[in-house]
Amino acid sequence: MFDWFQLAQEKESKMIQVRRYLHQYPELSFEEYHTHDYIQNQLSQLSCEIRTPVGRNGIVATFKGRGDGPTVALRADFDALPIDELTEVDYKSKNPGAMHACGHDGHTATLLGVAEIIEHHLQFLNGNVVLIFQYGEEVMPGGSQEMIDDGCLQDVDKIYANHLWSGYPTGTIYSRAGAMMASPDEFNITIQGKGGHGAKPHETIDPVVIMAEFIMSAQKIVSRTIDPVKQAVISFGMVQAGSADNIIPDTAFCKGTVRTFDTEVQTHVMTKMDKLLQGLAVANDITYTMDYIKGYLPVHNNPNSYEVVKKAANDINLRFNESELMMIGEDFSHYLKVRPGALFLTGCGNPEKDTTHPHHSPNFNIDEKAMKYTVSQFLKILELENVIVSAT
């Protein structure tokens, strides 16, 4: 039998080196040109088949086996976020306004680690391994659908992905069958009223008051019109109106997010928001515009693939736990719409190393030991899926 953890541990220093290099040179979504070239250069030293660009800027590397086993894909993302890093690590971002604040540098380093281990075990490949390096996960429409449209899942039977997670302790694996992550929608709303002097509000149609009424009423969509056993969130992240204390403006603007796990609830929320605005328009003689942008599909793990993830973690003595439902979004969901598979989380939170800051925080960092757990988990999954046959 393979000792996947030992093999992953042997690659740990290399993975840390790769991850720290990527961390120093982050690139924003759809602008990852240097990162793309770096990944391609690393893969070119191996015997895999490389196809690029896939979609706009993606890379697909394929290791072909000699048997009749299945073709299983593993995916990593490699874009960064528009954040100025505040950590004081030696490998701090050197690109102002860009930071790997979500662990994508670690995702890429781990998948390259998997590639190197497979390279040295090609004689045990019974099926094919497809490594998908994806750009643009952080910004809709995301890179996954473009890569799918360009054939990255052609001949693929199943697909798996990992997300390093600072909210869970290092050495743990989390996942769940069925719904796991939400659909992250966005909305932009403008209310057009009639401005005037603040001392004569009766001569105006105050869009600020009407916007406030809409925001308060929208909270009842979730609390009073959706079955309590179903999940939904409406959050307002920006409200803008006016420029002076004594002038009632003509317009008020807001933007925010809606998070849901199924399309019926998603449509219900969108419809109810529009009806609220219609009512306010009739009652207050205002006009409005609502731009509602549907986000990534919810992440729904295939139950059988979830069981593979769970067994893999147990077999290599990692602590497996069922993940909570999460209101974040992930465009890995688009792959799961086309092929069965599962997303799992690898804990990378370690208070002693100050790696428990939330994702998208300027202080975010990972416990780099988590990468070897991800690699061993991926390889065990490939073994359980009969892509890699056991050593004798």
Short mmCIF file of C-alpha atoms in Angstrom, two decimals:
data_model
loop_
_atom_site.label_atom_id
_atom_site.label_comp_id
_atom_site.label_asym_id
_atom_site.label_seq_id
_atom_site.Cartn_x
_atom_site.Cartn_y
_atom_site.Cartn_z
CA MET A 1 0.00 0.00 0.00
CA PHE A 2 1.11 3.57 -0.63
CA ASP A 3 2.01 5.81 2.28
CA TRP A 4 0.50 8.93 0.77
CA PHE A 5 1.24 11.05 3.80
CA GLN A 6 4.93 10.17 3.68
CA LEU A 7 5.09 10.95 -0.04
CA ALA A 8 3.31 14.27 0.54
CA GLN A 9 5.65 15.12 3.40
CA GLU A 10 8.63 14.60 1.13
CA LYS A 11 7.19 17.32 -1.15
CA GLU A 12 6.40 19.72 1.69
CA SER A 13 9.44 21.98 1.40
CA LYS A 14 8.98 22.28 -2.38
CA MET A 15 5.30 23.11 -1.98
CA ILE A 16 6.09 25.77 0.61
CA GLN A 17 8.66 27.27 -1.76
CA VAL A 18 6.13 27.36 -4.61
CA ARG A 19 3.37 28.72 -2.43
CA ARG A 20 5.55 31.53 -1.04
CA TYR A 21 6.70 32.52 -4.51
CA LEU A 22 3.08 32.74 -5.71
CA HIS A 23 2.16 34.63 -2.56
CA GLN A 24 4.75 37.30 -3.29
CA TYR A 25 3.48 37.84 -6.83
CA PRO A 26 -0.32 37.71 -6.69
CA GLU A 27 -2.38 38.67 -9.71
CA LEU A 28 -6.04 39.69 -9.80
CA SER A 29 -8.80 37.70 -11.47
CA PHE A 30 -8.51 37.49 -15.26
CA GLU A 31 -5.09 39.16 -15.09
CA GLU A 32 -3.01 36.15 -13.96
CA TYR A 33 -0.51 36.12 -16.81
CA HIS A 34 2.72 35.69 -14.84
CA THR A 35 1.05 33.10 -12.59
CA HIS A 36 -0.14 31.18 -15.63
CA ASP A 37 3.39 31.11 -17.10
CA TYR A 38 4.88 30.01 -13.78
CA ILE A 39 2.46 27.07 -13.49
CA GLN A 40 3.02 26.10 -17.11
CA ASN A 41 6.79 26.14 -16.58
CA GLN A 42 6.49 23.88 -13.52
CA LEU A 43 4.32 21.43 -15.44
CA SER A 44 6.58 21.46 -18.50
CA GLN A 45 9.23 19.66 -16.44
CA LEU A 46 6.88 16.67 -16.10
CA SER A 47 5.62 14.12 -18.62
CA CYS A 48 1.99 15.22 -18.57
CA GLU A 49 0.15 16.54 -21.62
CA ILE A 50 -0.42 20.29 -21.26
CA ARG A 51 -3.22 22.24 -22.94
CA THR A 52 -3.35 26.01 -22.62
CA PRO A 53 -4.98 28.42 -22.80
CA VAL A 54 -8.17 26.65 -21.81
CA GLY A 55 -10.91 29.22 -21.66
CA ARG A 56 -9.30 32.60 -21.23
CA ASN A 57 -6.20 31.67 -19.25
CA GLY A 58 -6.55 28.18 -17.80
CA ILE A 59 -4.24 25.18 -17.90
CA VAL A 60 -5.19 21.50 -18.12
CA ALA A 61 -2.49 18.89 -17.48
CA THR A 62 -3.24 15.21 -18.13
CA PHE A 63 -1.40 12.14 -16.91
CA LYS A 64 -2.51 9.12 -18.92
CA GLY A 65 -2.56 5.67 -17.38
CA ARG A 66 -2.12 2.28 -18.98
CA GLY A 67 -5.28 0.61 -17.69
CA ASP A 68 -9.00 1.01 -18.17
CA GLY A 69 -9.64 2.95 -14.97
CA PRO A 70 -11.67 6.15 -14.84
CA THR A 71 -10.56 9.68 -15.60
CA VAL A 72 -10.67 11.86 -12.49
CA ALA A 73 -10.02 15.60 -12.47
CA LEU A 74 -8.60 17.67 -9.62
CA ARG A 75 -9.00 21.44 -9.68
CA ALA A 76 -7.09 24.36 -8.17
CA ASP A 77 -7.65 28.10 -8.63
CA PHE A 78 -4.83 30.65 -8.83
CA ASP A 79 -6.22 34.22 -8.80
CA ALA A 80 -5.77 36.73 -5.97
CA LEU A 81 -7.86 39.48 -4.38
CA PRO A 82 -7.71 43.31 -4.59
CA ILE A 83 -6.42 43.71 -1.02
CA ASP A 84 -3.32 45.38 0.41
CA GLU A 85 -1.63 42.77 2.59
CA LEU A 86 -1.02 43.63 6.25
CA THR A 87 0.85 40.50 7.34
CA GLU A 88 4.53 40.87 8.19
CA VAL A 89 5.74 37.58 6.73
CA ASP A 90 8.97 37.48 4.72
CA TYR A 91 7.03 36.44 1.62
CA LYS A 92 4.53 39.31 1.81
CA SER A 93 2.92 40.44 -1.45
CA LYS A 94 5.15 42.59 -3.61
CA ASN A 95 2.26 43.69 -5.83
CA PRO A 96 0.43 46.66 -4.27
CA GLY A 97 -3.33 46.22 -4.22
CA ALA A 98 -3.18 42.45 -4.71
CA MET A 99 -2.98 39.64 -2.16
CA HIS A 100 -3.52 35.91 -1.93
CA ALA A 101 -6.06 36.32 0.88
CA CYS A 102 -8.05 33.16 0.20
CA GLY A 103 -5.47 30.39 -0.08
CA HIS A 104 -5.40 30.03 -3.86
CA ASP A 105 -1.59 30.11 -3.78
CA GLY A 106 -1.76 27.07 -1.51
CA HIS A 107 -4.28 25.35 -3.78
CA THR A 108 -1.95 25.73 -6.74
CA ALA A 109 1.12 24.59 -4.81
CA THR A 110 -0.67 21.46 -3.59
CA LEU A 111 -1.87 20.49 -7.07
CA LEU A 112 1.66 20.92 -8.40
CA GLY A 113 2.79 18.70 -5.52
CA VAL A 114 0.25 16.07 -6.59
CA ALA A 115 1.59 16.32 -10.15
CA GLU A 116 5.16 15.63 -9.04
CA ILE A 117 4.16 12.60 -7.00
CA ILE A 118 2.11 11.19 -9.88
CA GLU A 119 5.10 11.74 -12.17
CA HIS A 120 7.11 9.30 -10.05
CA HIS A 121 4.28 6.74 -9.89
CA LEU A 122 3.15 6.58 -13.50
CA GLN A 123 3.51 2.79 -13.55
CA PHE A 124 0.66 2.59 -11.05
CA LEU A 125 -1.78 4.71 -13.07
CA ASN A 126 -4.77 2.58 -14.00
CA GLY A 127 -6.79 5.56 -15.20
CA ASN A 128 -6.14 9.16 -16.15
CA VAL A 129 -5.57 12.17 -13.92
CA VAL A 130 -6.62 15.59 -15.20
CA LEU A 131 -5.27 18.59 -13.28
CA ILE A 132 -7.27 21.77 -13.85
CA PHE A 133 -5.58 25.06 -12.97
CA GLN A 134 -8.31 27.70 -13.07
CA TYR A 135 -8.13 31.46 -13.31
CA GLY A 136 -10.72 34.00 -12.18
CA GLU A 137 -12.58 32.27 -9.35
CA GLU A 138 -13.04 35.39 -7.26
CA VAL A 139 -14.93 37.53 -9.78
CA MET A 140 -18.12 36.62 -11.61
CA PRO A 141 -18.69 35.16 -14.13
CA GLY A 142 -15.67 33.16 -12.95
CA GLY A 143 -13.30 31.07 -14.97
CA SER A 144 -14.87 27.65 -14.46
CA GLN A 145 -17.67 27.94 -17.03
CA GLU A 146 -15.30 29.28 -19.67
CA MET A 147 -12.98 26.34 -19.10
CA ILE A 148 -15.89 23.89 -19.21
CA ASP A 149 -17.08 25.42 -22.46
CA ASP A 150 -13.56 24.92 -23.83
CA GLY A 151 -13.64 21.21 -23.01
CA CYS A 152 -11.72 20.86 -19.75
CA LEU A 153 -14.14 18.13 -18.61
CA GLN A 154 -14.13 16.20 -21.87
CA ASP A 155 -13.77 12.48 -21.06
CA VAL A 156 -13.66 13.27 -17.31
CA ASP A 157 -15.74 10.93 -15.15
CA LYS A 158 -15.48 12.68 -11.77
CA ILE A 159 -13.96 15.85 -10.34
CA TYR A 160 -12.73 16.86 -6.89
CA ALA A 161 -11.43 20.10 -5.40
CA ASN A 162 -10.02 21.33 -2.11
CA HIS A 163 -10.31 24.66 -0.34
CA LEU A 164 -7.87 25.48 2.44
CA TRP A 165 -9.94 26.86 5.31
CA SER A 166 -8.64 29.03 8.15
CA GLY A 167 -11.83 28.56 10.16
CA TYR A 168 -11.02 24.87 10.73
CA PRO A 169 -7.94 23.53 12.57
CA THR A 170 -4.95 22.15 10.71
CA GLY A 171 -5.13 18.41 10.20
CA THR A 172 -8.89 18.26 9.62
CA ILE A 173 -10.99 17.57 6.54
CA TYR A 174 -14.55 18.86 6.18
CA SER A 175 -17.22 18.18 3.59
CA ARG A 176 -20.90 17.31 3.32
CA ALA A 177 -23.22 15.53 0.92
CA GLY A 178 -25.62 17.63 -1.14
CA ALA A 179 -25.77 21.39 -0.61
CA MET A 180 -22.60 22.83 0.91
CA MET A 181 -22.15 26.40 -0.39
CA ALA A 182 -24.65 28.98 -1.58
CA SER A 183 -25.30 30.91 -4.76
CA PRO A 184 -23.82 34.42 -4.25
CA ASP A 185 -26.09 36.84 -6.14
CA GLU A 186 -25.54 40.60 -6.40
CA PHE A 187 -28.02 43.44 -6.78
CA ASN A 188 -27.84 47.17 -7.54
CA ILE A 189 -30.88 49.36 -6.93
CA THR A 190 -31.44 53.03 -7.72
CA ILE A 191 -34.50 54.95 -6.49
CA GLN A 192 -35.31 58.12 -8.40
CA GLY A 193 -37.22 60.68 -6.37
CA LYS A 194 -37.34 64.48 -6.40
CA GLY A 195 -34.76 66.48 -4.52
CA GLY A 196 -35.08 69.81 -2.77
CA HIS A 197 -34.24 71.79 0.33
CA GLY A 198 -34.10 69.89 3.60
CA ALA A 199 -36.25 72.58 5.23
CA LYS A 200 -39.11 71.87 2.80
CA PRO A 201 -39.39 68.06 2.64
CA HIS A 202 -43.08 68.35 1.62
CA GLU A 203 -41.96 69.71 -1.73
CA THR A 204 -39.74 66.70 -2.41
CA ILE A 205 -40.05 62.98 -2.93
CA ASP A 206 -37.35 61.86 -0.55
CA PRO A 207 -35.51 58.82 -1.99
CA VAL A 208 -33.50 58.39 1.22
CA VAL A 209 -36.58 57.69 3.33
CA ILE A 210 -38.00 55.42 0.64
CA MET A 211 -34.72 53.53 0.36
CA ALA A 212 -34.68 53.10 4.14
CA GLU A 213 -38.22 51.72 3.98
CA PHE A 214 -37.20 49.28 1.26
CA ILE A 215 -34.16 48.05 3.21
CA MET A 216 -36.22 47.41 6.33
CA SER A 217 -39.04 45.73 4.41
CA ALA A 218 -36.62 43.51 2.52
CA GLN A 219 -35.60 41.86 5.79
CA LYS A 220 -39.11 40.43 6.05
CA ILE A 221 -38.67 38.52 2.79
CA VAL A 222 -36.48 36.01 4.59
CA SER A 223 -38.12 36.09 8.01
CA ARG A 224 -41.76 36.03 6.87
CA THR A 225 -42.03 34.63 3.34
CA ILE A 226 -39.51 31.76 3.24
CA ASP A 227 -39.90 28.39 4.94
CA PRO A 228 -37.70 28.56 8.08
CA VAL A 229 -36.06 25.21 7.25
CA LYS A 230 -34.74 26.72 4.01
CA GLN A 231 -31.83 29.12 4.02
CA ALA A 232 -31.55 32.60 2.55
CA VAL A 233 -29.66 35.79 3.33
CA ILE A 234 -30.22 39.35 2.09
CA SER A 235 -27.44 41.76 3.03
CA PHE A 236 -26.95 45.39 2.04
CA GLY A 237 -23.30 46.32 1.70
CA MET A 238 -23.54 49.84 0.32
CA VAL A 239 -26.05 52.71 0.56
CA GLN A 240 -25.29 56.06 -1.06
CA ALA A 241 -27.33 59.26 -1.34
CA GLY A 242 -26.73 62.99 -1.29
CA SER A 243 -23.73 65.18 -0.61
CA ALA A 244 -24.92 67.82 1.88
CA ASP A 245 -26.74 67.88 5.21
CA ASN A 246 -29.50 70.27 4.12
CA ILE A 247 -30.28 68.97 0.64
CA ILE A 248 -32.62 66.09 -0.09
CA PRO A 249 -31.10 64.33 -3.13
CA ASP A 250 -32.85 63.22 -6.28
CA THR A 251 -31.63 59.63 -6.05
CA ALA A 252 -30.57 56.97 -3.59
CA PHE A 253 -28.50 53.90 -4.45
CA CYS A 254 -27.82 50.62 -2.72
CA LYS A 255 -26.08 47.36 -3.51
CA GLY A 256 -25.86 44.06 -1.72
CA THR A 257 -25.94 40.30 -1.93
CA VAL A 258 -28.48 37.47 -1.76
CA ARG A 259 -27.38 33.96 -0.75
CA THR A 260 -29.55 30.90 -1.40
CA PHE A 261 -29.14 27.16 -1.90
CA ASP A 262 -31.80 26.42 -4.50
CA THR A 263 -33.22 28.18 -7.55
CA GLU A 264 -36.81 28.36 -6.27
CA VAL A 265 -35.80 30.36 -3.20
CA GLN A 266 -33.45 32.46 -5.33
CA THR A 267 -36.29 33.36 -7.74
CA HIS A 268 -38.67 34.01 -4.84
CA VAL A 269 -36.29 36.52 -3.23
CA MET A 270 -35.64 38.31 -6.52
CA THR A 271 -39.39 38.53 -7.28
CA LYS A 272 -40.28 39.77 -3.80
CA MET A 273 -37.62 42.48 -3.92
CA ASP A 274 -39.02 43.74 -7.20
CA LYS A 275 -42.60 43.68 -5.88
CA LEU A 276 -41.56 45.72 -2.86
CA LEU A 277 -40.06 48.32 -5.16
CA GLN A 278 -43.17 48.31 -7.35
CA GLY A 279 -45.32 49.01 -4.29
CA LEU A 280 -43.06 51.82 -3.14
CA ALA A 281 -43.15 53.29 -6.64
CA VAL A 282 -46.96 53.39 -6.65
CA ALA A 283 -47.22 54.72 -3.09
CA ASN A 284 -44.55 57.40 -3.43
CA ASP A 285 -44.51 58.40 -7.11
CA ILE A 286 -40.90 57.29 -7.58
CA THR A 287 -39.22 55.31 -10.31
CA TYR A 288 -36.54 52.71 -9.77
CA THR A 289 -34.11 50.35 -11.47
CA MET A 290 -33.00 47.00 -10.10
CA ASP A 291 -30.07 45.13 -11.62
CA TYR A 292 -30.13 41.62 -10.17
CA ILE A 293 -27.11 39.50 -11.10
CA LYS A 294 -27.35 35.77 -10.44
CA GLY A 295 -24.10 34.40 -9.07
CA TYR A 296 -22.41 31.04 -9.20
CA LEU A 297 -24.56 27.96 -8.82
CA PRO A 298 -24.75 26.52 -5.29
CA VAL A 299 -22.14 23.85 -4.54
CA HIS A 300 -23.92 20.48 -4.37
CA ASN A 301 -21.62 17.54 -3.64
CA ASN A 302 -22.48 14.19 -5.16
CA PRO A 303 -23.35 11.82 -2.24
CA ASN A 304 -21.13 9.00 -3.56
CA SER A 305 -18.19 11.34 -4.10
CA TYR A 306 -18.70 12.74 -0.61
CA GLU A 307 -18.37 9.20 0.75
CA VAL A 308 -15.08 8.85 -1.13
CA VAL A 309 -13.80 12.07 0.46
CA LYS A 310 -14.87 10.85 3.90
CA LYS A 311 -13.28 7.41 3.49
CA ALA A 312 -10.07 8.93 2.13
CA ALA A 313 -9.70 11.15 5.21
CA ASN A 314 -10.41 8.27 7.57
CA ASP A 315 -8.01 5.93 5.75
CA ILE A 316 -5.09 8.35 6.09
CA ASN A 317 -5.99 9.18 9.71
CA LEU A 318 -7.11 12.76 9.20
CA ARG A 319 -9.93 14.01 11.40
CA PHE A 320 -13.04 14.11 9.22
CA ASN A 321 -16.06 16.24 10.12
CA GLU A 322 -19.25 17.17 8.34
CA SER A 323 -19.09 20.76 7.17
CA GLU A 324 -21.72 23.26 8.15
CA LEU A 325 -23.82 24.86 5.44
CA MET A 326 -21.85 27.87 4.21
CA MET A 327 -23.27 31.03 2.67
CA ILE A 328 -20.12 31.72 0.67
CA GLY A 329 -19.98 31.04 -3.06
CA GLU A 330 -17.56 28.96 -5.16
CA ASP A 331 -17.58 28.52 -8.92
CA PHE A 332 -16.46 24.90 -8.53
CA SER A 333 -20.24 24.41 -8.50
CA HIS A 334 -20.29 24.70 -12.29
CA TYR A 335 -18.05 21.64 -12.66
CA LEU A 336 -20.39 19.70 -10.36
CA LYS A 337 -23.32 20.60 -12.59
CA VAL A 338 -21.61 18.73 -15.45
CA ARG A 339 -19.81 15.88 -13.66
CA PRO A 340 -20.25 14.15 -10.29
CA GLY A 341 -17.71 15.08 -7.67
CA ALA A 342 -17.16 16.85 -4.38
CA LEU A 343 -15.48 19.82 -2.75
CA PHE A 344 -13.75 19.37 0.60
CA LEU A 345 -12.16 21.80 3.02
CA THR A 346 -8.72 21.27 4.56
CA GLY A 347 -8.27 23.04 7.85
CA CYS A 348 -5.32 25.46 7.91
CA GLY A 349 -6.14 27.41 11.05
CA ASN A 350 -3.46 27.42 13.75
CA PRO A 351 -3.59 30.08 16.50
CA GLU A 352 0.10 29.57 17.30
CA LYS A 353 0.97 30.54 13.73
CA ASP A 354 -1.63 33.33 13.54
CA THR A 355 -3.46 31.62 10.66
CA THR A 356 -7.03 31.86 11.92
CA HIS A 357 -7.89 35.21 10.31
CA PRO A 358 -10.96 35.03 8.07
CA HIS A 359 -10.68 34.64 4.33
CA HIS A 360 -10.44 37.92 2.39
CA SER A 361 -8.82 39.58 5.41
CA PRO A 362 -5.61 41.61 4.84
CA ASN A 363 -4.12 39.55 7.69
CA PHE A 364 -5.03 36.18 6.16
CA ASN A 365 -2.42 33.44 6.08
CA ILE A 366 -2.39 29.64 6.09
CA ASP A 367 -0.63 27.02 8.16
CA GLU A 368 1.49 25.60 5.36
CA LYS A 369 1.48 22.16 6.99
CA ALA A 370 -2.09 21.84 5.71
CA MET A 371 -0.83 21.47 2.15
CA LYS A 372 0.64 18.00 2.74
CA TYR A 373 -2.72 16.91 4.18
CA THR A 374 -4.45 18.13 1.03
CA VAL A 375 -1.98 16.29 -1.20
CA SER A 376 -2.35 13.02 0.69
CA GLN A 377 -6.14 13.43 0.61
CA PHE A 378 -6.15 13.97 -3.16
CA LEU A 379 -3.91 10.95 -3.78
CA LYS A 380 -5.99 8.71 -1.55
CA ILE A 381 -9.10 9.80 -3.46
CA LEU A 382 -7.41 8.79 -6.72
CA GLU A 383 -6.58 5.41 -5.20
CA LEU A 384 -10.14 4.86 -3.97
CA GLU A 385 -11.45 5.81 -7.40
CA ASN A 386 -9.20 3.11 -8.93
CA VAL A 387 -7.21 5.68 -10.88
CA ILE A 388 -4.07 4.60 -9.01
CA VAL A 389 -3.70 0.91 -8.23
CA SER A 390 -2.15 -0.11 -4.94
CA ALA A 391 1.55 -0.87 -4.87
CA THR A 392 2.45 -4.47 -4.17
#
